[in-house]
Amino acid sequence: MQLESHQLGEESVISIQDLNHYFGEGALRKQALFDINLEINKGEIIIMTGPSGSGKTTLLTLMGGLRSAQSGSLRILEQEICGASKKQLTSLRRNIGYIFQAHNLMTFLTAKENVRMSLELHDKYLDQDIDALAVNMLEMVGLGNRVDYYPESLSGGQKQRVAIARALASHPKIVLADEPTAALDKKSGRDVVELMQKLAKEQGCTILLVTHDNRILDIADRIVYMEDGKLVSDGIDAAAKVK
Ligand code: ADP
Ligand code: MG
């Protein structure tokens, strides 16, 4: 397995081979993913698109160690996730930033406290000025003047920018975003993904973004297309399919 990653020219961050996934048991067992194969390299921005129910969220949550992989091979940051223990998944999740459709901020915490929370999970920040780091991150997403606001006093786009600051504050190696612009108007949606793109390029982070939003496809280095639980095309063909 070690040899394989050297054989690939670029540094592989996510490597998926013959991945299948099932929900339910017995007669209710239903296959959601079929023989998925996908390689994602360091620093790439990948957009995954396809109809509702095609398996995008299932695949994204598997890649994020948010659910256990059942069959096939799923290597994230050189670690096999298929058959991994809860403990291994927990430690993997520290290297991943998540951004969801709804911002998922803690409503009883301010913008700064929400960002702080993600830093507190990492030992390396414990002897640093976490408040200053959180404020700095909020400044980078253009919210330096909103650090003490609670989510209810922020617009949809501002909340999603706090979510980006929270996801990227600890410099994760991978950012997974599931329809991050779905609840935003055109302009805010565009701003939010451009911000993700900029920060990720600065940090050398890899992004996998699920979206239905045709207006943001151009930020991707590569587009992959899912249909009925299968990855039906990868690259230029996929871009043609969604236009
Ligand atoms: P997408 O994100 O592309 O809309 P999903 O990954 O959410 O698709 O769903 C893929 C398929 O798996 C759908 O048929 C969906 O009904 C099914 N599914 C998703 N989550 C579950 C679950 N927790 N239990 C049972 N079936 C599920
Ligand atoms: Mg989904």
PDB file of C-alpha atoms and ligand atoms in Angstrom:
ATOM      1  CA  MET A   1       0.000   0.000   0.000  1.00  0.00           C
ATOM      2  CA  GLN A   2       2.882   2.349   0.801  1.00  0.00           C
ATOM      3  CA  LEU A   3       4.325   1.791  -2.666  1.00  0.00           C
ATOM      4  CA  GLU A   4       1.084   2.785  -4.339  1.00  0.00           C
ATOM      5  CA  SER A   5       1.125   6.317  -3.044  1.00  0.00           C
ATOM      6  CA  HIS A   6       4.654   6.758  -4.355  1.00  0.00           C
ATOM      7  CA  GLN A   7       3.619   5.485  -7.747  1.00  0.00           C
ATOM      8  CA  LEU A   8       1.055   8.244  -8.056  1.00  0.00           C
ATOM      9  CA  GLY A   9       2.784  11.338  -9.368  1.00  0.00           C
ATOM     10  CA  GLU A  10       1.010  13.685  -6.996  1.00  0.00           C
ATOM     11  CA  GLU A  11       0.229  13.370  -3.341  1.00  0.00           C
ATOM     12  CA  SER A  12      -3.022  11.465  -2.965  1.00  0.00           C
ATOM     13  CA  VAL A  13      -5.245  12.820  -0.209  1.00  0.00           C
ATOM     14  CA  ILE A  14      -8.340  10.708  -0.866  1.00  0.00           C
ATOM     15  CA  SER A  15      -8.141   7.387  -2.643  1.00  0.00           C
ATOM     16  CA  ILE A  16     -11.282   5.311  -3.177  1.00  0.00           C
ATOM     17  CA  GLN A  17     -11.389   1.864  -4.736  1.00  0.00           C
ATOM     18  CA  ASP A  18     -14.486  -0.271  -5.381  1.00  0.00           C
ATOM     19  CA  LEU A  19     -16.411   1.359  -2.571  1.00  0.00           C
ATOM     20  CA  ASN A  20     -19.962   0.086  -1.997  1.00  0.00           C
ATOM     21  CA  HIS A  21     -22.362   1.253   0.666  1.00  0.00           C
ATOM     22  CA  TYR A  22     -25.680  -0.130   1.922  1.00  0.00           C
ATOM     23  CA  PHE A  23     -28.388   1.236   4.186  1.00  0.00           C
ATOM     24  CA  GLY A  24     -30.746  -0.969   6.178  1.00  0.00           C
ATOM     25  CA  GLU A  25     -30.694  -4.671   6.962  1.00  0.00           C
ATOM     26  CA  GLY A  26     -32.276  -7.848   5.646  1.00  0.00           C
ATOM     27  CA  ALA A  27     -35.119  -7.333   3.197  1.00  0.00           C
ATOM     28  CA  LEU A  28     -34.830  -3.563   3.645  1.00  0.00           C
ATOM     29  CA  ARG A  29     -31.164  -3.473   2.707  1.00  0.00           C
ATOM     30  CA  LYS A  30     -30.666  -0.989  -0.089  1.00  0.00           C
ATOM     31  CA  GLN A  31     -27.470  -0.205  -1.930  1.00  0.00           C
ATOM     32  CA  ALA A  32     -26.686   3.517  -2.013  1.00  0.00           C
ATOM     33  CA  LEU A  33     -23.190   3.489  -3.559  1.00  0.00           C
ATOM     34  CA  PHE A  34     -21.924   1.189  -6.318  1.00  0.00           C
ATOM     35  CA  ASP A  35     -18.250   0.521  -7.081  1.00  0.00           C
ATOM     36  CA  ILE A  36     -16.974   4.036  -6.547  1.00  0.00           C
ATOM     37  CA  ASN A  37     -13.430   4.777  -7.688  1.00  0.00           C
ATOM     38  CA  LEU A  38     -11.930   8.226  -7.181  1.00  0.00           C
ATOM     39  CA  GLU A  39      -8.509   9.781  -6.576  1.00  0.00           C
ATOM     40  CA  ILE A  40      -8.161  13.277  -5.178  1.00  0.00           C
ATOM     41  CA  ASN A  41      -4.770  14.956  -4.903  1.00  0.00           C
ATOM     42  CA  LYS A  42      -3.447  17.534  -2.503  1.00  0.00           C
ATOM     43  CA  GLY A  43      -4.656  21.066  -3.202  1.00  0.00           C
ATOM     44  CA  GLU A  44      -7.360  20.050  -5.675  1.00  0.00           C
ATOM     45  CA  ILE A  45     -10.805  21.646  -5.623  1.00  0.00           C
ATOM     46  CA  ILE A  46     -13.326  19.025  -6.700  1.00  0.00           C
ATOM     47  CA  ILE A  47     -16.999  19.735  -7.262  1.00  0.00           C
ATOM     48  CA  MET A  48     -19.365  16.792  -7.028  1.00  0.00           C
ATOM     49  CA  THR A  49     -22.737  17.208  -8.656  1.00  0.00           C
ATOM     50  CA  GLY A  50     -25.703  15.071  -9.717  1.00  0.00           C
ATOM     51  CA  PRO A  51     -29.429  14.648  -8.984  1.00  0.00           C
ATOM     52  CA  SER A  52     -30.952  14.540  -5.533  1.00  0.00           C
ATOM     53  CA  GLY A  53     -30.750  11.045  -4.044  1.00  0.00           C
ATOM     54  CA  SER A  54     -27.779  10.024  -6.202  1.00  0.00           C
ATOM     55  CA  GLY A  55     -25.536   9.357  -3.194  1.00  0.00           C
ATOM     56  CA  LYS A  56     -23.477  12.541  -2.919  1.00  0.00           C
ATOM     57  CA  THR A  57     -24.031  13.120   0.799  1.00  0.00           C
ATOM     58  CA  THR A  58     -23.481   9.439   1.560  1.00  0.00           C
ATOM     59  CA  LEU A  59     -20.136   9.514  -0.221  1.00  0.00           C
ATOM     60  CA  LEU A  60     -19.140  12.811   1.402  1.00  0.00           C
ATOM     61  CA  THR A  61     -19.916  11.579   4.924  1.00  0.00           C
ATOM     62  CA  LEU A  62     -17.903   8.409   4.298  1.00  0.00           C
ATOM     63  CA  MET A  63     -14.925  10.487   3.125  1.00  0.00           C
ATOM     64  CA  GLY A  64     -15.245  12.613   6.233  1.00  0.00           C
ATOM     65  CA  GLY A  65     -15.214   9.670   8.613  1.00  0.00           C
ATOM     66  CA  LEU A  66     -18.730  10.659   9.709  1.00  0.00           C
ATOM     67  CA  ARG A  67     -19.996   7.169   8.984  1.00  0.00           C
ATOM     68  CA  SER A  68     -18.186   3.847   8.750  1.00  0.00           C
ATOM     69  CA  ALA A  69     -17.184   2.495   5.365  1.00  0.00           C
ATOM     70  CA  GLN A  70     -18.406  -1.067   4.822  1.00  0.00           C
ATOM     71  CA  SER A  71     -16.828  -2.534   1.705  1.00  0.00           C
ATOM     72  CA  GLY A  72     -14.032  -1.642  -0.678  1.00  0.00           C
ATOM     73  CA  SER A  73     -11.133   0.646   0.114  1.00  0.00           C
ATOM     74  CA  LEU A  74     -11.278   4.240   1.281  1.00  0.00           C
ATOM     75  CA  ARG A  75      -7.937   5.810   2.116  1.00  0.00           C
ATOM     76  CA  ILE A  76      -7.993   9.289   3.625  1.00  0.00           C
ATOM     77  CA  LEU A  77      -4.636  10.953   4.325  1.00  0.00           C
ATOM     78  CA  GLU A  78      -2.911   7.591   3.858  1.00  0.00           C
ATOM     79  CA  GLN A  79      -5.151   5.840   6.377  1.00  0.00           C
ATOM     80  CA  GLU A  80      -7.527   3.004   5.500  1.00  0.00           C
ATOM     81  CA  ILE A  81     -10.977   3.994   6.770  1.00  0.00           C
ATOM     82  CA  CYS A  82     -12.788   0.831   5.782  1.00  0.00           C
ATOM     83  CA  GLY A  83     -12.942  -1.171   8.984  1.00  0.00           C
ATOM     84  CA  ALA A  84     -11.359   1.636  11.051  1.00  0.00           C
ATOM     85  CA  SER A  85     -12.183   1.944  14.761  1.00  0.00           C
ATOM     86  CA  LYS A  86     -14.209   4.793  16.287  1.00  0.00           C
ATOM     87  CA  LYS A  87     -10.989   6.126  17.763  1.00  0.00           C
ATOM     88  CA  GLN A  88      -9.257   6.225  14.374  1.00  0.00           C
ATOM     89  CA  LEU A  89     -12.257   8.003  12.842  1.00  0.00           C
ATOM     90  CA  THR A  90     -12.272  10.574  15.654  1.00  0.00           C
ATOM     91  CA  SER A  91      -8.610  11.381  15.162  1.00  0.00           C
ATOM     92  CA  LEU A  92      -9.073  11.562  11.368  1.00  0.00           C
ATOM     93  CA  ARG A  93     -11.916  14.073  11.799  1.00  0.00           C
ATOM     94  CA  ARG A  94      -9.528  16.565  13.401  1.00  0.00           C
ATOM     95  CA  ASN A  95      -7.831  16.921  10.006  1.00  0.00           C
ATOM     96  CA  ILE A  96     -11.064  17.708   8.215  1.00  0.00           C
ATOM     97  CA  GLY A  97     -13.158  20.871   8.101  1.00  0.00           C
ATOM     98  CA  TYR A  98     -16.886  20.500   7.457  1.00  0.00           C
ATOM     99  CA  ILE A  99     -19.292  23.008   5.949  1.00  0.00           C
ATOM    100  CA  PHE A 100     -22.949  22.049   5.604  1.00  0.00           C
ATOM    101  CA  GLN A 101     -25.963  23.477   3.811  1.00  0.00           C
ATOM    102  CA  ALA A 102     -27.297  24.992   6.990  1.00  0.00           C
ATOM    103  CA  HIS A 103     -24.458  26.696   8.785  1.00  0.00           C
ATOM    104  CA  ASN A 104     -24.793  24.501  11.920  1.00  0.00           C
ATOM    105  CA  LEU A 105     -23.420  27.209  14.185  1.00  0.00           C
ATOM    106  CA  MET A 106     -24.088  26.996  17.917  1.00  0.00           C
ATOM    107  CA  THR A 107     -26.847  29.572  18.397  1.00  0.00           C
ATOM    108  CA  PHE A 108     -25.879  30.290  22.026  1.00  0.00           C
ATOM    109  CA  LEU A 109     -22.279  31.138  21.099  1.00  0.00           C
ATOM    110  CA  THR A 110     -21.006  34.277  19.365  1.00  0.00           C
ATOM    111  CA  ALA A 111     -19.214  34.151  16.024  1.00  0.00           C
ATOM    112  CA  LYS A 112     -15.873  34.241  17.830  1.00  0.00           C
ATOM    113  CA  GLU A 113     -16.855  31.504  20.284  1.00  0.00           C
ATOM    114  CA  ASN A 114     -18.037  29.295  17.425  1.00  0.00           C
ATOM    115  CA  VAL A 115     -14.649  29.602  15.710  1.00  0.00           C
ATOM    116  CA  ARG A 116     -12.808  29.142  19.025  1.00  0.00           C
ATOM    117  CA  MET A 117     -14.564  25.845  19.579  1.00  0.00           C
ATOM    118  CA  SER A 118     -12.927  24.232  16.565  1.00  0.00           C
ATOM    119  CA  LEU A 119      -9.485  25.417  17.718  1.00  0.00           C
ATOM    120  CA  GLU A 120      -9.979  24.063  21.232  1.00  0.00           C
ATOM    121  CA  LEU A 121     -10.071  20.532  19.818  1.00  0.00           C
ATOM    122  CA  HIS A 122      -6.392  20.806  18.942  1.00  0.00           C
ATOM    123  CA  ASP A 123      -3.651  20.510  21.537  1.00  0.00           C
ATOM    124  CA  LYS A 124      -1.326  22.658  19.437  1.00  0.00           C
ATOM    125  CA  TYR A 125      -3.496  25.733  20.041  1.00  0.00           C
ATOM    126  CA  LEU A 126      -3.828  25.323  23.803  1.00  0.00           C
ATOM    127  CA  ASP A 127      -0.826  27.512  24.605  1.00  0.00           C
ATOM    128  CA  GLN A 128      -1.736  30.127  22.013  1.00  0.00           C
ATOM    129  CA  ASP A 129      -4.063  33.105  22.169  1.00  0.00           C
ATOM    130  CA  ILE A 130      -7.127  31.296  20.824  1.00  0.00           C
ATOM    131  CA  ASP A 131      -9.271  34.437  20.972  1.00  0.00           C
ATOM    132  CA  ALA A 132      -6.825  36.303  18.753  1.00  0.00           C
ATOM    133  CA  LEU A 133      -6.644  33.397  16.301  1.00  0.00           C
ATOM    134  CA  ALA A 134     -10.446  33.240  16.098  1.00  0.00           C
ATOM    135  CA  VAL A 135     -10.727  36.999  15.545  1.00  0.00           C
ATOM    136  CA  ASN A 136      -8.015  36.856  12.897  1.00  0.00           C
ATOM    137  CA  MET A 137      -9.875  34.105  11.065  1.00  0.00           C
ATOM    138  CA  LEU A 138     -13.116  36.101  11.190  1.00  0.00           C
ATOM    139  CA  GLU A 139     -11.248  39.102   9.788  1.00  0.00           C
ATOM    140  CA  MET A 140     -10.105  36.922   6.896  1.00  0.00           C
ATOM    141  CA  VAL A 141     -13.714  36.137   5.998  1.00  0.00           C
ATOM    142  CA  GLY A 142     -14.631  39.826   6.269  1.00  0.00           C
ATOM    143  CA  LEU A 143     -16.382  39.642   9.635  1.00  0.00           C
ATOM    144  CA  GLY A 144     -13.912  41.500  11.823  1.00  0.00           C
ATOM    145  CA  ASN A 145     -16.737  43.816  12.875  1.00  0.00           C
ATOM    146  CA  ARG A 146     -19.115  40.972  13.804  1.00  0.00           C
ATOM    147  CA  VAL A 147     -16.997  38.831  16.152  1.00  0.00           C
ATOM    148  CA  ASP A 148     -19.288  39.286  19.162  1.00  0.00           C
ATOM    149  CA  TYR A 149     -22.552  38.811  17.263  1.00  0.00           C
ATOM    150  CA  TYR A 150     -24.763  35.797  17.828  1.00  0.00           C
ATOM    151  CA  PRO A 151     -25.835  33.835  14.713  1.00  0.00           C
ATOM    152  CA  GLU A 152     -29.412  35.166  14.938  1.00  0.00           C
ATOM    153  CA  SER A 153     -28.081  38.683  14.277  1.00  0.00           C
ATOM    154  CA  LEU A 154     -26.163  37.670  11.157  1.00  0.00           C
ATOM    155  CA  SER A 155     -27.424  37.265   7.576  1.00  0.00           C
ATOM    156  CA  GLY A 156     -27.384  33.877   5.827  1.00  0.00           C
ATOM    157  CA  GLY A 157     -24.199  34.729   3.958  1.00  0.00           C
ATOM    158  CA  GLN A 158     -22.507  36.006   7.124  1.00  0.00           C
ATOM    159  CA  LYS A 159     -23.419  32.836   9.033  1.00  0.00           C
ATOM    160  CA  GLN A 160     -21.992  30.719   6.248  1.00  0.00           C
ATOM    161  CA  ARG A 161     -18.804  32.807   6.363  1.00  0.00           C
ATOM    162  CA  VAL A 162     -18.544  32.106  10.111  1.00  0.00           C
ATOM    163  CA  ALA A 163     -18.949  28.409   9.250  1.00  0.00           C
ATOM    164  CA  ILE A 164     -16.063  28.745   6.768  1.00  0.00           C
ATOM    165  CA  ALA A 165     -13.908  30.496   9.365  1.00  0.00           C
ATOM    166  CA  ARG A 166     -14.714  27.690  11.811  1.00  0.00           C
ATOM    167  CA  ALA A 167     -13.931  24.969   9.256  1.00  0.00           C
ATOM    168  CA  LEU A 168     -10.637  26.504   8.116  1.00  0.00           C
ATOM    169  CA  ALA A 169      -9.325  27.991  11.387  1.00  0.00           C
ATOM    170  CA  SER A 170      -7.300  24.927  12.327  1.00  0.00           C
ATOM    171  CA  HIS A 171      -5.839  24.601   8.802  1.00  0.00           C
ATOM    172  CA  PRO A 172      -7.398  21.225   8.005  1.00  0.00           C
ATOM    173  CA  LYS A 173      -5.888  19.179   5.189  1.00  0.00           C
ATOM    174  CA  ILE A 174      -9.332  18.516   3.730  1.00  0.00           C
ATOM    175  CA  VAL A 175     -12.515  20.598   3.622  1.00  0.00           C
ATOM    176  CA  LEU A 176     -15.787  18.839   2.834  1.00  0.00           C
ATOM    177  CA  ALA A 177     -18.724  21.064   1.943  1.00  0.00           C
ATOM    178  CA  ASP A 178     -22.248  19.754   1.327  1.00  0.00           C
ATOM    179  CA  GLU A 179     -24.325  22.261  -0.690  1.00  0.00           C
ATOM    180  CA  PRO A 180     -22.844  25.246   1.155  1.00  0.00           C
ATOM    181  CA  THR A 181     -24.586  27.788  -1.074  1.00  0.00           C
ATOM    182  CA  ALA A 182     -28.044  26.167  -1.141  1.00  0.00           C
ATOM    183  CA  ALA A 183     -29.563  28.612   1.342  1.00  0.00           C
ATOM    184  CA  LEU A 184     -27.875  31.713  -0.092  1.00  0.00           C
ATOM    185  CA  ASP A 185     -28.742  34.200  -2.800  1.00  0.00           C
ATOM    186  CA  LYS A 186     -26.639  34.293  -5.953  1.00  0.00           C
ATOM    187  CA  LYS A 187     -24.184  36.967  -4.828  1.00  0.00           C
ATOM    188  CA  SER A 188     -23.633  35.588  -1.304  1.00  0.00           C
ATOM    189  CA  GLY A 189     -23.265  32.066  -2.704  1.00  0.00           C
ATOM    190  CA  ARG A 190     -20.598  33.190  -5.109  1.00  0.00           C
ATOM    191  CA  ASP A 191     -18.766  35.165  -2.405  1.00  0.00           C
ATOM    192  CA  VAL A 192     -18.775  32.200  -0.059  1.00  0.00           C
ATOM    193  CA  VAL A 193     -17.232  29.756  -2.547  1.00  0.00           C
ATOM    194  CA  GLU A 194     -14.667  32.277  -3.759  1.00  0.00           C
ATOM    195  CA  LEU A 195     -13.647  32.754  -0.166  1.00  0.00           C
ATOM    196  CA  MET A 196     -13.306  29.005   0.351  1.00  0.00           C
ATOM    197  CA  GLN A 197     -11.254  28.776  -2.830  1.00  0.00           C
ATOM    198  CA  LYS A 198      -8.928  31.601  -1.788  1.00  0.00           C
ATOM    199  CA  LEU A 199      -8.319  30.316   1.743  1.00  0.00           C
ATOM    200  CA  ALA A 200      -7.844  26.751   0.561  1.00  0.00           C
ATOM    201  CA  LYS A 201      -5.275  27.782  -2.048  1.00  0.00           C
ATOM    202  CA  GLU A 202      -3.401  29.787   0.589  1.00  0.00           C
ATOM    203  CA  GLN A 203      -3.373  26.841   2.991  1.00  0.00           C
ATOM    204  CA  GLY A 204      -2.756  24.123   0.353  1.00  0.00           C
ATOM    205  CA  CYS A 205      -5.935  22.436   1.486  1.00  0.00           C
ATOM    206  CA  THR A 206      -8.024  20.033  -0.613  1.00  0.00           C
ATOM    207  CA  ILE A 207     -11.716  20.821  -1.088  1.00  0.00           C
ATOM    208  CA  LEU A 208     -14.570  18.542  -2.034  1.00  0.00           C
ATOM    209  CA  LEU A 209     -17.741  20.514  -2.590  1.00  0.00           C
ATOM    210  CA  VAL A 210     -21.166  19.035  -3.350  1.00  0.00           C
ATOM    211  CA  THR A 211     -23.446  21.406  -5.217  1.00  0.00           C
ATOM    212  CA  HIS A 212     -26.422  21.758  -7.541  1.00  0.00           C
ATOM    213  CA  ASP A 213     -25.419  25.325  -8.204  1.00  0.00           C
ATOM    214  CA  ASN A 214     -24.293  25.675 -11.836  1.00  0.00           C
ATOM    215  CA  ARG A 215     -23.083  29.199 -11.202  1.00  0.00           C
ATOM    216  CA  ILE A 216     -20.094  28.093  -9.143  1.00  0.00           C
ATOM    217  CA  LEU A 217     -18.790  25.196 -11.238  1.00  0.00           C
ATOM    218  CA  ASP A 218     -15.959  27.305 -12.639  1.00  0.00           C
ATOM    219  CA  ILE A 219     -14.107  27.400  -9.318  1.00  0.00           C
ATOM    220  CA  ALA A 220     -13.412  23.650  -9.573  1.00  0.00           C
ATOM    221  CA  ASP A 221     -10.209  22.091 -10.840  1.00  0.00           C
ATOM    222  CA  ARG A 222     -12.302  19.024 -11.656  1.00  0.00           C
ATOM    223  CA  ILE A 223     -15.992  18.110 -11.660  1.00  0.00           C
ATOM    224  CA  VAL A 224     -17.320  14.653 -10.859  1.00  0.00           C
ATOM    225  CA  TYR A 225     -20.887  13.555 -11.557  1.00  0.00           C
ATOM    226  CA  MET A 226     -22.969  11.056  -9.550  1.00  0.00           C
ATOM    227  CA  GLU A 227     -26.096   9.273 -10.733  1.00  0.00           C
ATOM    228  CA  ASP A 228     -28.029   6.437  -9.042  1.00  0.00           C
ATOM    229  CA  GLY A 229     -25.194   5.740  -6.630  1.00  0.00           C
ATOM    230  CA  LYS A 230     -22.558   5.565  -9.330  1.00  0.00           C
ATOM    231  CA  LEU A 231     -19.811   7.944 -10.282  1.00  0.00           C
ATOM    232  CA  VAL A 232     -20.731   8.164 -13.952  1.00  0.00           C
ATOM    233  CA  SER A 233     -18.169  10.621 -15.151  1.00  0.00           C
ATOM    234  CA  ASP A 234     -15.119  12.417 -14.041  1.00  0.00           C
ATOM    235  CA  GLY A 235     -13.624  15.555 -15.585  1.00  0.00           C
ATOM    236  CA  ILE A 236     -14.616  17.282 -18.812  1.00  0.00           C
ATOM    237  CA  ASP A 237     -17.589  14.995 -19.550  1.00  0.00           C
ATOM    238  CA  ALA A 238     -19.083  15.843 -16.182  1.00  0.00           C
ATOM    239  CA  ALA A 239     -18.846  19.566 -16.895  1.00  0.00           C
ATOM    240  CA  ALA A 240     -20.719  19.039 -20.167  1.00  0.00           C
ATOM    241  CA  LYS A 241     -23.412  17.012 -18.419  1.00  0.00           C
ATOM    242  CA  VAL A 242     -24.416  19.719 -15.964  1.00  0.00           C
ATOM    243  CA  LYS A 243     -24.590  22.549 -18.507  1.00  0.00           C
TER     244      LYS A 243
HETATM  245  P1  ADP B   1     -27.816  13.042  -2.323  1.00  0.00           P
HETATM  246  O1  ADP B   1     -26.956  13.695  -1.303  1.00  0.00           O
HETATM  247  O2  ADP B   1     -27.150  12.893  -3.675  1.00  0.00           O
HETATM  248  O3  ADP B   1     -29.150  13.712  -2.464  1.00  0.00           O
HETATM  249  P2  ADP B   1     -27.951  10.830  -0.449  1.00  0.00           P
HETATM  250  O4  ADP B   1     -26.559  10.354  -0.288  1.00  0.00           O
HETATM  251  O5  ADP B   1     -28.519  11.664   0.628  1.00  0.00           O
HETATM  252  O6  ADP B   1     -28.113  11.528  -1.879  1.00  0.00           O
HETATM  253  O7  ADP B   1     -28.893   9.560  -0.621  1.00  0.00           O
HETATM  254  C1  ADP B   1     -28.579   8.475  -1.500  1.00  0.00           C
HETATM  255  C2  ADP B   1     -29.597   7.343  -1.314  1.00  0.00           C
HETATM  256  O8  ADP B   1     -29.433   6.742  -0.021  1.00  0.00           O
HETATM  257  C3  ADP B   1     -31.047   7.790  -1.375  1.00  0.00           C
HETATM  258  O9  ADP B   1     -31.794   6.784  -1.990  1.00  0.00           O
HETATM  259  C4  ADP B   1     -31.424   7.941   0.080  1.00  0.00           C
HETATM  260  O10 ADP B   1     -32.791   7.743   0.250  1.00  0.00           O
HETATM  261  C5  ADP B   1     -30.615   6.845   0.745  1.00  0.00           C
HETATM  262  N1  ADP B   1     -30.236   7.197   2.134  1.00  0.00           N
HETATM  263  C6  ADP B   1     -29.477   8.247   2.514  1.00  0.00           C
HETATM  264  N2  ADP B   1     -29.303   8.277   3.845  1.00  0.00           N
HETATM  265  C7  ADP B   1     -29.964   7.197   4.321  1.00  0.00           C
HETATM  266  C8  ADP B   1     -30.178   6.661   5.628  1.00  0.00           C
HETATM  267  N3  ADP B   1     -29.629   7.238   6.706  1.00  0.00           N
HETATM  268  N4  ADP B   1     -30.929   5.537   5.738  1.00  0.00           N
HETATM  269  C9  ADP B   1     -31.465   4.953   4.654  1.00  0.00           C
HETATM  270  N5  ADP B   1     -31.310   5.397   3.406  1.00  0.00           N
HETATM  271  C10 ADP B   1     -30.575   6.506   3.225  1.00  0.00           C
HETATM  272 MG    MG B   2     -27.259  15.442  -0.212  1.00  0.00          MG
END
